[in-house]
């Protein structure tokens, strides 16, 4: 529970043949490769966290026939950990605010 709001986190575990979990997470986490899907119109990455595995990003999403144009600001974090002696990767994205990223 977060500020009296129920937060239901989702844990997804799946296998993609031909690529590693690290490759999948790296491409999802890396703001440079996420533009390949044609959804993001503009993006600005803030590195003021001074971290090699976490950054804040503000993105303006393209308008699609099912959704209005909107923007998002979130921090994104990637981490390697061991789960039952298996090297695993996780990416966490969480909505945030940033003084240089006014929500439109």
mmCIF file of C-alpha atoms in Angstrom:
data_model
loop_
_atom_site.group_PDB
_atom_site.id
_atom_site.type_symbol
_atom_site.label_atom_id
_atom_site.label_comp_id
_atom_site.label_asym_id
_atom_site.label_seq_id
_atom_site.Cartn_x
_atom_site.Cartn_y
_atom_site.Cartn_z
ATOM 1 C CA UNK A 1 0.000 0.000 0.000
ATOM 2 C CA UNK A 2 1.411 3.382 -1.024
ATOM 3 C CA UNK A 3 -0.226 6.526 0.447
ATOM 4 C CA UNK A 4 -3.412 4.505 1.048
ATOM 5 C CA UNK A 5 -3.421 3.405 -2.603
ATOM 6 C CA UNK A 6 -3.182 -0.310 -3.305
ATOM 7 C CA UNK A 7 -0.172 -1.053 -5.496
ATOM 8 C CA UNK A 8 -0.296 -4.408 -7.244
ATOM 9 C CA UNK A 9 3.131 -5.217 -8.587
ATOM 10 C CA UNK A 10 3.479 -7.637 -11.452
ATOM 11 C CA UNK A 11 6.225 -10.192 -11.734
ATOM 12 C CA UNK A 12 6.642 -11.689 -15.173
ATOM 13 C CA UNK A 13 8.997 -14.548 -15.855
ATOM 14 C CA UNK A 14 9.331 -15.899 -19.361
ATOM 15 C CA UNK A 15 11.795 -17.409 -21.796
ATOM 16 C CA UNK A 16 12.646 -16.045 -25.221
ATOM 17 C CA UNK A 17 14.614 -18.488 -27.354
ATOM 18 C CA UNK A 18 17.744 -17.100 -28.972
ATOM 19 C CA UNK A 19 18.431 -14.220 -26.558
ATOM 20 C CA UNK A 20 19.499 -13.996 -22.949
ATOM 21 C CA UNK A 21 17.597 -12.353 -20.122
ATOM 22 C CA UNK A 22 20.328 -9.738 -19.965
ATOM 23 C CA UNK A 23 19.862 -8.832 -23.644
ATOM 24 C CA UNK A 24 16.108 -8.538 -23.217
ATOM 25 C CA UNK A 25 16.373 -6.371 -20.089
ATOM 26 C CA UNK A 26 19.160 -4.237 -21.575
ATOM 27 C CA UNK A 27 17.070 -3.425 -24.661
ATOM 28 C CA UNK A 28 14.002 -2.674 -22.534
ATOM 29 C CA UNK A 29 15.992 -0.517 -20.099
ATOM 30 C CA UNK A 30 18.177 1.347 -22.611
ATOM 31 C CA UNK A 31 16.370 4.524 -23.660
ATOM 32 C CA UNK A 32 18.192 4.503 -27.011
ATOM 33 C CA UNK A 33 16.744 1.177 -28.147
ATOM 34 C CA UNK A 34 13.218 1.794 -26.866
ATOM 35 C CA UNK A 35 12.636 4.371 -29.641
ATOM 36 C CA UNK A 36 12.609 1.596 -32.238
ATOM 37 C CA UNK A 37 8.941 0.803 -31.620
ATOM 38 C CA UNK A 38 7.600 4.081 -33.083
ATOM 39 C CA UNK A 39 5.676 4.950 -29.915
ATOM 40 C CA UNK A 40 7.994 7.642 -28.551
ATOM 41 C CA UNK A 41 8.021 11.047 -30.272
ATOM 42 C CA UNK A 42 10.524 12.856 -28.009
ATOM 43 C CA UNK A 43 12.688 11.752 -25.135
ATOM 44 C CA UNK A 44 14.990 13.456 -22.666
ATOM 45 C CA UNK A 45 17.187 11.501 -20.265
ATOM 46 C CA UNK A 46 18.286 13.078 -16.990
ATOM 47 C CA UNK A 47 21.480 11.671 -15.501
ATOM 48 C CA UNK A 48 21.542 13.770 -12.348
ATOM 49 C CA UNK A 49 21.283 10.594 -10.233
ATOM 50 C CA UNK A 50 24.981 9.875 -10.950
ATOM 51 C CA UNK A 51 24.270 6.176 -11.387
ATOM 52 C CA UNK A 52 25.246 3.786 -14.159
ATOM 53 C CA UNK A 53 22.165 1.605 -13.614
ATOM 54 C CA UNK A 54 19.422 4.181 -12.968
ATOM 55 C CA UNK A 55 18.222 7.238 -14.863
ATOM 56 C CA UNK A 56 15.171 9.470 -15.119
ATOM 57 C CA UNK A 57 13.509 9.875 -18.492
ATOM 58 C CA UNK A 58 10.749 12.158 -19.766
ATOM 59 C CA UNK A 59 9.031 10.918 -22.927
ATOM 60 C CA UNK A 60 6.371 12.387 -25.190
ATOM 61 C CA UNK A 61 4.403 9.546 -26.740
ATOM 62 C CA UNK A 62 2.965 9.686 -30.252
ATOM 63 C CA UNK A 63 -0.764 10.066 -30.704
ATOM 64 C CA UNK A 64 -2.423 6.876 -31.885
ATOM 65 C CA UNK A 65 -5.980 6.297 -32.987
ATOM 66 C CA UNK A 66 -6.807 4.670 -29.634
ATOM 67 C CA UNK A 67 -4.984 7.147 -27.367
ATOM 68 C CA UNK A 68 -4.293 10.856 -27.140
ATOM 69 C CA UNK A 69 -0.747 12.148 -27.159
ATOM 70 C CA UNK A 70 0.623 12.064 -23.621
ATOM 71 C CA UNK A 71 3.882 12.271 -21.746
ATOM 72 C CA UNK A 72 5.445 10.288 -18.946
ATOM 73 C CA UNK A 73 8.276 10.844 -16.509
ATOM 74 C CA UNK A 74 9.796 7.893 -14.667
ATOM 75 C CA UNK A 75 12.996 6.494 -13.270
ATOM 76 C CA UNK A 76 14.296 3.253 -14.712
ATOM 77 C CA UNK A 77 16.650 0.863 -12.939
ATOM 78 C CA UNK A 78 18.346 -2.346 -14.116
ATOM 79 C CA UNK A 79 19.909 -4.895 -11.770
ATOM 80 C CA UNK A 80 21.513 -8.338 -11.901
ATOM 81 C CA UNK A 81 20.789 -10.743 -9.033
ATOM 82 C CA UNK A 82 20.967 -14.448 -8.269
ATOM 83 C CA UNK A 83 17.742 -16.399 -7.889
ATOM 84 C CA UNK A 84 18.211 -20.043 -6.898
ATOM 85 C CA UNK A 85 21.822 -19.878 -8.134
ATOM 86 C CA UNK A 86 20.678 -18.591 -11.540
ATOM 87 C CA UNK A 87 21.861 -15.205 -12.780
ATOM 88 C CA UNK A 88 18.709 -13.134 -13.334
ATOM 89 C CA UNK A 89 17.995 -9.589 -14.499
ATOM 90 C CA UNK A 90 15.278 -7.146 -13.532
ATOM 91 C CA UNK A 91 14.167 -3.757 -14.848
ATOM 92 C CA UNK A 92 12.024 -1.515 -12.650
ATOM 93 C CA UNK A 93 10.259 1.599 -13.947
ATOM 94 C CA UNK A 94 8.463 3.928 -11.545
ATOM 95 C CA UNK A 95 6.600 7.178 -12.181
ATOM 96 C CA UNK A 96 8.265 10.267 -10.754
ATOM 97 C CA UNK A 97 8.495 14.026 -11.150
ATOM 98 C CA UNK A 98 11.490 16.059 -12.305
ATOM 99 C CA UNK A 99 11.869 19.835 -12.209
ATOM 100 C CA UNK A 100 12.953 19.925 -15.885
ATOM 101 C CA UNK A 101 10.161 17.628 -17.058
ATOM 102 C CA UNK A 102 6.842 19.411 -16.626
ATOM 103 C CA UNK A 103 3.938 17.096 -17.352
ATOM 104 C CA UNK A 104 1.910 18.614 -20.191
#
